[in-house]
DNA sequence: GGGGAGAGATGCCGC
DNA sequence: GCGGCATTTCTCCCC
């Protein structure tokens, strides 16, 4: 595609507030929270109606460069037969420039999507499960109400063990690591000082724990409890997996 | 675009190992580390040559669903005039299905890009700067090592202050928060126990600090030092910013 | 808008 | 591969 045609079509798409996707050989220049430069190469660029800008290289899951929602975008023709896209986000003081030397394709469409993703198996789901099925922590464990939790802020599960000792539980949906133990420790200390209680138990509930995290956990007198994040749609999973046996 | 044409063109693009981008009305179904479902709506789908799969809604910076590098992808025609893309990653035990009811566009191209992004202003850059310009911490500070490894984690900068007291420095490139203080505390305690030293200083070096983090920092006898992450390309930045004054 | 924390985090580097 | 950690993290929730 010729540069001038690209520029006029891109401008028109911006005007219409379409979703814009193009493939191009370009270099990228970013200045804001950090600074970056990316030499010329082939990339996929997306401009969304909310003025999010994404630049993807032909490999990897994360965009190599991007601008957040609410970015202002301008395009013009440089002297040397290149298209230049300048984007800026004044609130965030971020600036990104694309120098485009070759265009492979351009698509723009009005895309409509009001749906929100439904997700199961999160840390919150784990906490909900542990409150409903307290025996998964240990026999005689009594979780306190959910409202009581929010009063203390960000503690996943708070309760009393069979000996009525206040217990803080931190859930992790995957491997418990040093950060998780530090976090648990912070909460236990917060509870101790805010409630003026000397003895508070700490439990890290997760499917696995790293060796160093386990050592640190035990050093602080905390405990590890193996818990799997709940799979609400397990029945459905099995069906799905079967369908994949092609 | 008609469903069968889409399927055959998609298959051909897969065969050629092209980068594939299409816009479509579709529903999405994921099972793996968690489970998710997304009802029908308009989305942008990208399949990269490394078999990364990305699904973007028309707003927001993050993909709503995705599959990581190395996913196997199949497409076929369902009974009810829909195209179905089934993707699976056996190593990660992840499965994602797209049910496509309408196609807005399809592009596939061989995109070549061997470039790597150059980044400045990271936490590592801050640590490098503090070692070269130790006075930025305080007069008489003598750095001894970088990325000192402990069982409880990696220390950004380790050194001795003007009174020869061992000092741990944790750098944050933006706002120092509770997590950062916890991290610093973990390192200081580890150094104390592993080296058998009673007095070890802890300094959090960052441009800003949250009020709660500051309180926690002082509670533990640590200090906050205001440091900006280095801007290596400052000269260039100023030029850039000027260019944006249009 | 800031603070705090999760995420199907991703990506990087080290062992 | 796992471990530990930064990230232009992004996103959400709550104040």
XYZ file of C-alpha atoms (C1' of nucleotides) in Angstrom:
522
model
C 0.000 0.000 0.000
C 1.182 3.460 -0.828
C 2.044 5.817 2.041
C -0.425 8.546 1.182
C -3.282 6.130 0.764
C -2.390 4.621 4.158
C -2.371 8.025 5.815
C -5.705 9.102 4.407
C -7.355 5.779 5.231
C -5.892 5.827 8.758
C -7.151 9.370 9.301
C -10.607 8.433 8.078
C -10.669 5.409 10.401
C -9.659 7.607 13.350
C -12.454 9.999 12.427
C -14.969 7.153 12.428
C -13.558 5.911 15.756
C -13.078 2.464 14.291
C -10.853 -0.305 15.586
C -7.728 -0.076 13.419
C -5.249 -2.858 12.724
C -2.288 -2.634 10.424
C 0.876 -4.533 9.618
C 3.949 -2.479 8.832
C 7.686 -2.164 8.860
C 8.375 0.498 11.447
C 10.611 1.773 14.210
C 9.254 2.726 17.606
C 10.229 5.341 20.083
C 8.761 5.694 23.565
C 9.239 8.204 26.329
C 7.290 8.278 29.565
C 7.566 6.104 32.626
C 10.744 4.834 30.982
C 12.381 5.236 27.603
C 12.666 2.777 24.786
C 13.745 2.459 21.213
C 13.036 -0.328 18.780
C 14.762 -0.453 15.425
C 12.968 -1.080 12.169
C 11.128 -4.376 11.847
C 7.747 -5.864 10.942
C 5.002 -5.351 13.500
C 1.288 -5.481 14.043
C -0.258 -2.267 15.327
C -3.709 -1.958 16.895
C -5.535 1.271 17.682
C -8.739 0.728 19.606
C -11.754 3.069 19.769
C -10.803 3.949 23.364
C -7.430 5.091 21.962
C -5.384 2.279 23.334
C -2.390 1.687 21.061
C -0.665 -1.693 20.926
C 2.462 -2.708 19.017
C 3.215 -6.403 18.657
C 6.294 -8.106 17.315
C 5.725 -11.412 15.482
C 6.474 -13.377 18.650
C 5.554 -13.302 22.295
C 2.383 -12.627 24.201
C 3.062 -9.116 25.480
C 3.085 -5.992 23.317
C 6.573 -4.613 22.759
C 5.267 -1.066 23.083
C 1.921 0.435 23.919
C 0.026 3.507 24.963
C -2.825 3.409 27.412
C -6.443 4.329 26.917
C -7.088 7.979 26.168
C -4.037 8.659 24.032
C -4.236 11.309 21.337
C -3.023 10.123 17.951
C -1.804 12.059 14.923
C -0.481 10.834 11.610
C 1.417 12.711 8.946
C 3.777 12.311 6.041
C 7.459 12.857 6.783
C 9.813 14.286 4.209
C 11.431 10.963 3.405
C 8.350 9.085 2.205
C 7.546 7.684 5.610
C 4.333 7.824 7.567
C 4.804 9.057 11.126
C 2.317 8.400 13.905
C 2.789 10.543 16.969
C 0.815 9.635 20.047
C 0.777 11.365 23.392
C -0.936 10.990 26.705
C -0.628 14.299 28.481
C -2.075 13.020 31.778
C 0.531 10.275 31.999
C 3.235 12.360 30.307
C 3.865 9.584 27.829
C 4.898 9.926 24.222
C 5.250 7.326 21.503
C 6.295 7.731 17.894
C 6.024 5.239 15.048
C 8.065 5.717 11.895
C 6.507 3.600 9.211
C 8.514 2.740 6.121
C 6.400 -0.018 4.577
C 2.756 -1.020 4.917
C 1.579 -4.590 4.496
C -2.106 -4.174 5.276
C -4.640 -1.943 6.984
C -8.022 -2.894 8.359
C -10.549 -0.729 10.110
C -13.955 -1.775 11.366
C -16.559 -0.799 13.870
C -16.334 -3.589 16.442
C -19.072 -3.847 19.087
C -18.571 -5.819 22.275
C -20.353 -5.201 25.555
C -19.510 -8.568 27.093
C -17.406 -9.139 30.173
C -15.336 -12.242 30.733
C -16.492 -14.717 33.367
C -13.644 -16.226 35.316
C -13.425 -19.089 37.809
C -10.533 -20.473 39.806
C -9.186 -17.213 41.201
C -7.731 -16.492 44.616
C -11.084 -15.010 45.602
C -12.757 -18.287 44.631
C -10.273 -20.124 46.852
C -11.108 -17.858 49.794
C -14.856 -18.313 49.216
C -14.378 -22.077 49.150
C -12.371 -22.076 52.382
C -15.104 -20.070 54.119
C -17.810 -22.475 52.942
C -15.730 -25.594 53.571
C -13.655 -24.623 56.582
C -12.567 -28.224 57.200
C -10.269 -27.856 54.188
C -8.064 -25.719 56.443
C -8.358 -28.018 59.433
C -10.897 -29.673 61.678
C -12.694 -27.207 63.905
C -11.672 -24.116 61.959
C -14.288 -21.357 62.232
C -14.050 -18.584 59.642
C -15.427 -15.174 60.609
C -17.988 -13.377 58.481
C -17.086 -11.850 55.161
C -17.963 -8.378 56.467
C -15.507 -8.885 59.300
C -12.842 -9.566 56.671
C -13.345 -6.329 54.821
C -13.038 -4.416 58.092
C -9.473 -5.637 58.315
C -8.815 -4.770 54.733
C -7.124 -7.230 52.522
C -6.871 -10.414 54.520
C -8.135 -13.350 52.449
C -9.625 -15.397 55.292
C -9.706 -14.641 59.005
C -10.967 -17.158 61.559
C -10.459 -19.065 64.776
C -8.892 -22.486 64.993
C -10.235 -25.312 67.184
C -8.423 -23.770 70.194
C -9.993 -20.364 69.457
C -6.707 -18.854 68.343
C -7.136 -16.095 65.784
C -5.795 -17.264 62.431
C -4.882 -15.352 59.277
C -5.015 -17.290 56.020
C -3.385 -16.082 52.836
C -4.422 -17.884 49.653
C -2.308 -18.268 46.546
C -3.717 -19.941 43.465
C -0.368 -21.299 42.349
C 3.047 -21.599 43.988
C 3.470 -19.893 47.350
C 6.690 -17.864 47.260
C 8.760 -15.564 49.461
C 6.521 -12.616 48.656
C 3.467 -14.541 49.842
C 5.148 -15.366 53.158
C 6.185 -11.724 53.609
C 2.602 -10.705 52.904
C 1.207 -13.194 55.421
C 3.686 -11.984 58.002
C 2.647 -8.377 57.426
C -1.017 -9.260 57.972
C -0.356 -11.322 61.104
C 1.618 -8.451 62.602
C -1.069 -5.949 61.627
C -3.731 -8.052 63.353
C -1.559 -8.545 66.425
C -0.980 -4.829 66.875
C -4.455 -3.614 65.900
C -6.244 -6.132 68.130
C -3.612 -6.232 70.827
C -3.392 -10.017 70.683
C -0.137 -11.779 71.432
C -0.770 -15.056 69.655
C -2.028 -15.068 66.062
C -1.570 -17.996 63.694
C -0.646 -17.614 60.045
C -1.461 -20.151 57.356
C -0.420 -20.049 53.708
C -2.971 -21.966 51.634
C -1.824 -22.909 48.148
C -1.326 -25.968 45.909
C 2.474 -25.783 46.108
C 5.178 -23.891 47.960
C 8.773 -23.116 47.010
C 11.488 -24.589 49.260
C 12.807 -21.198 50.392
C 9.304 -19.950 51.064
C 8.610 -23.024 53.170
C 11.764 -22.448 55.195
C 10.860 -18.795 55.774
C 7.286 -19.778 56.631
C 8.440 -22.222 59.297
C 11.057 -19.751 60.580
C 8.213 -17.402 61.437
C 6.113 -20.149 63.006
C 3.543 -20.168 60.216
C 2.044 -23.184 58.490
C 1.527 -24.407 54.946
C -1.785 -25.977 53.997
C -2.098 -27.605 50.586
C -5.277 -26.349 48.900
C -6.224 -26.457 45.228
C -8.113 -23.541 43.675
C -11.697 -24.644 43.000
C -12.748 -25.719 39.521
C -16.389 -24.805 39.391
C -16.877 -26.117 35.904
C -15.067 -29.396 36.390
C -17.791 -31.433 34.767
C -17.627 -29.147 31.799
C -13.835 -29.435 31.739
C -13.942 -33.145 31.301
C -16.270 -32.769 28.347
C -13.977 -30.143 26.882
C -10.897 -32.280 27.319
C -12.641 -35.147 25.633
C -13.440 -32.959 22.668
C -9.741 -32.268 22.397
C -8.875 -35.928 21.958
C -9.035 -35.626 18.223
C -16.472 -13.072 4.374
C -18.001 -16.476 4.003
C -17.200 -19.118 6.642
C -15.680 -21.684 4.317
C -13.480 -19.147 2.616
C -12.285 -17.981 6.043
C -11.493 -21.532 7.107
C -9.513 -22.375 4.003
C -7.596 -19.098 4.074
C -6.856 -19.505 7.792
C -5.613 -23.058 7.207
C -3.390 -21.900 4.394
C -1.963 -19.109 6.549
C -1.228 -21.604 9.334
C 0.507 -23.818 6.805
C 2.690 -20.905 5.674
C 3.393 -20.017 9.312
C 2.265 -16.456 8.698
C 1.207 -13.899 11.242
C -2.599 -14.005 11.166
C -4.961 -11.247 12.218
C -8.712 -11.338 11.940
C -11.742 -9.470 13.202
C -14.784 -11.535 14.042
C -17.878 -11.948 16.120
C -17.080 -14.861 18.394
C -17.441 -16.461 21.794
C -14.456 -17.695 23.795
C -13.965 -20.564 26.135
C -10.831 -21.221 28.178
C -9.735 -23.991 30.484
C -6.337 -24.321 32.066
C -4.780 -22.440 34.950
C -8.294 -21.130 35.490
C -11.548 -21.263 33.554
C -13.284 -18.540 31.609
C -16.152 -17.911 29.280
C -16.847 -14.877 27.135
C -20.156 -14.499 25.325
C -20.450 -13.509 21.694
C -19.013 -10.144 20.697
C -16.683 -8.470 18.217
C -12.987 -9.134 18.771
C -9.591 -8.934 17.166
C -7.682 -12.210 17.071
C -3.962 -12.563 16.435
C -2.087 -15.803 15.782
C 1.664 -15.346 15.640
C 4.195 -17.619 13.910
C 5.384 -18.841 17.328
C 1.783 -19.931 17.921
C 0.913 -17.319 20.454
C -2.825 -16.607 20.276
C -4.254 -13.286 21.433
C -7.879 -12.189 21.684
C -8.601 -8.495 22.125
C -11.870 -6.772 22.890
C -12.330 -3.287 21.360
C -11.139 -1.652 24.563
C -8.341 -2.023 27.069
C -4.652 -2.793 26.808
C -4.617 -6.413 27.946
C -5.916 -9.332 25.879
C -9.154 -10.755 27.236
C -7.974 -14.297 26.448
C -4.770 -15.762 25.129
C -2.713 -18.862 24.666
C 1.018 -18.904 25.140
C 3.738 -19.655 22.655
C 3.739 -23.204 21.327
C 0.018 -23.783 21.200
C -1.388 -26.156 18.597
C -4.244 -24.711 16.590
C -6.998 -26.386 14.575
C -9.901 -24.901 12.696
C -13.017 -26.577 11.367
C -16.578 -25.979 10.311
C -19.237 -26.711 12.915
C -22.646 -27.975 11.975
C -24.372 -24.637 12.500
C -22.448 -22.559 9.976
C -19.822 -21.457 12.474
C -16.058 -21.682 12.298
C -14.518 -23.256 15.379
C -10.895 -22.778 16.355
C -9.621 -25.209 18.943
C -6.268 -24.540 20.498
C -4.408 -26.565 23.067
C -1.133 -26.461 24.907
C -0.493 -29.926 26.235
C 2.573 -28.934 28.281
C 0.604 -26.300 30.174
C -2.641 -28.308 30.077
C -4.475 -25.339 28.616
C -7.360 -25.355 26.157
C -9.087 -22.512 24.360
C -11.968 -22.611 21.922
C -13.260 -19.854 19.650
C -16.711 -20.108 18.137
C -16.853 -17.700 15.248
C -20.216 -16.598 13.885
C -19.259 -13.667 11.691
C -16.005 -12.590 10.032
C -15.158 -8.949 9.373
C -11.691 -9.343 7.923
C -8.686 -11.658 7.725
C -5.079 -10.733 7.072
C -2.064 -12.980 6.927
C 1.487 -11.957 6.174
C 5.022 -13.072 6.711
C 6.339 -10.564 9.218
C 10.084 -10.486 9.918
C 11.503 -8.832 12.995
C 14.780 -9.719 14.673
C 15.043 -6.521 16.717
C 15.021 -6.320 20.485
C 13.701 -3.342 22.363
C 16.202 -1.107 24.126
C 14.940 0.130 27.455
C 16.273 2.741 29.856
C 15.048 3.890 33.227
C 14.564 0.497 34.850
C 15.225 -0.517 38.423
C 18.471 -2.083 37.286
C 19.494 1.261 35.765
C 18.769 2.913 39.109
C 20.988 0.404 40.931
C 23.779 0.910 38.371
C 23.537 4.657 38.844
C 23.667 4.414 42.643
C 26.805 2.284 42.468
C 28.520 4.719 40.117
C 27.288 7.793 41.966
C 27.180 6.611 45.551
C 26.789 10.153 46.882
C 23.199 10.061 45.621
C 22.496 7.780 48.585
C 24.483 9.862 51.027
C 27.911 11.332 51.557
C 30.509 8.678 52.267
C 28.455 5.729 51.072
C 30.626 2.914 49.705
C 28.836 0.312 47.585
C 30.309 -3.189 47.747
C 28.158 -5.358 45.529
C 25.184 -5.464 43.275
C 22.564 -8.171 43.046
C 23.930 -9.819 46.176
C 22.238 -13.165 46.378
C 20.670 -14.377 49.592
C 18.418 -17.302 50.256
C 15.645 -14.842 50.937
C 16.109 -12.958 47.714
C 18.303 -10.638 45.683
C 19.591 -7.374 47.085
C 19.717 -4.429 44.654
C 22.669 -2.610 46.259
C 24.734 -3.522 49.300
C 27.307 -1.169 50.836
C 28.741 0.560 53.870
C 27.705 3.995 55.062
C 30.180 6.646 56.261
C 30.228 4.967 59.714
C 30.991 1.585 58.108
C 27.568 0.200 58.914
C 26.370 -2.408 56.432
C 23.475 -1.007 54.416
C 20.897 -2.690 52.204
C 19.327 -0.588 49.465
C 16.172 -1.548 47.643
C 15.365 0.466 44.514
C 11.908 1.115 43.123
C 11.464 2.999 39.904
C 8.104 4.455 40.842
C 6.154 4.626 44.114
C 7.589 2.684 47.044
C 4.777 0.655 48.588
C 4.161 -1.807 51.436
C 5.480 -4.659 49.341
C 8.760 -2.826 48.785
C 9.194 -2.238 52.527
C 8.434 -5.906 53.236
C 11.026 -6.844 50.676
C 13.648 -4.541 52.180
C 12.890 -5.919 55.619
C 13.319 -9.477 54.371
C 16.757 -8.647 52.955
C 17.929 -6.752 56.043
C 16.911 -9.602 58.335
C 18.560 -12.173 56.110
C 21.813 -10.225 56.030
C 21.708 -9.820 59.804
C 21.275 -13.550 60.424
C 23.534 -14.848 57.659
C 26.401 -12.502 58.504
C 25.751 -12.456 62.227
C 25.643 -8.659 62.324
C 23.437 -6.871 64.831
C 23.143 -3.532 63.102
C 22.217 -3.345 59.408
C 20.659 -0.277 57.815
C 17.876 -0.450 55.254
C 17.203 2.250 52.679
C 14.342 2.399 50.206
C 15.416 4.438 47.184
C 12.567 5.645 44.978
C 11.061 8.857 43.583
C 7.949 8.659 45.799
C 6.633 6.630 48.709
C 3.078 5.893 49.806
C 2.068 7.168 53.270
C 1.488 3.686 54.698
C 4.763 2.451 53.283
C 6.565 5.397 54.872
C 5.009 4.633 58.243
C 5.986 0.965 58.011
C 9.474 1.938 56.852
C 10.033 4.191 59.854
C 8.491 1.622 62.208
C 11.251 -0.758 61.225
C 13.938 1.897 61.557
C 14.570 2.113 57.816
C 15.006 5.225 55.715
C 13.544 6.667 52.547
C 15.864 8.270 50.026
C 14.342 10.141 47.133
C 16.018 9.013 43.914
C 14.785 9.386 40.347
C 15.386 6.573 37.864
C 18.053 7.700 35.393
C 17.050 9.055 31.998
C 19.917 8.098 29.766
C 18.444 9.682 26.703
C 17.508 12.959 28.326
C 18.988 15.060 25.582
C 17.026 13.080 23.083
C 13.893 13.388 25.223
C 13.964 17.134 25.188
C 14.178 17.094 21.425
C 11.291 14.642 21.330
C 9.128 16.704 23.662
C 9.724 19.756 21.553
C 8.554 17.866 18.509
C 5.329 17.214 20.355
C 4.599 20.904 20.781
C 2.543 21.000 17.642
C -7.131 9.779 41.790
C -4.182 7.126 44.998
C -3.405 2.914 47.601
C -3.234 -1.933 47.823
C -3.185 -6.459 45.785
C -4.353 -10.140 42.224
C -3.198 -11.932 37.543
C -4.865 -17.673 33.402
C -0.112 -12.057 34.903
C 4.500 -11.978 31.134
C 9.285 -11.863 30.590
C 14.059 -12.119 32.130
C 17.824 -14.159 34.144
C 20.064 -17.392 37.173
C 21.012 -22.095 38.631
C 12.840 -26.886 34.302
C 12.086 -24.008 38.827
C 13.054 -19.849 41.610
C 12.986 -15.187 42.437
C 11.675 -10.711 40.772
C 10.796 -6.453 37.750
C 7.195 -4.730 34.757
C 6.212 1.608 30.552
C 3.287 -4.362 34.338
C -2.543 -4.119 33.675
C -6.764 -4.462 36.035
C -9.917 -4.268 39.743
C -11.764 -2.659 44.052
C -12.130 0.517 47.618
C -11.236 4.751 49.934
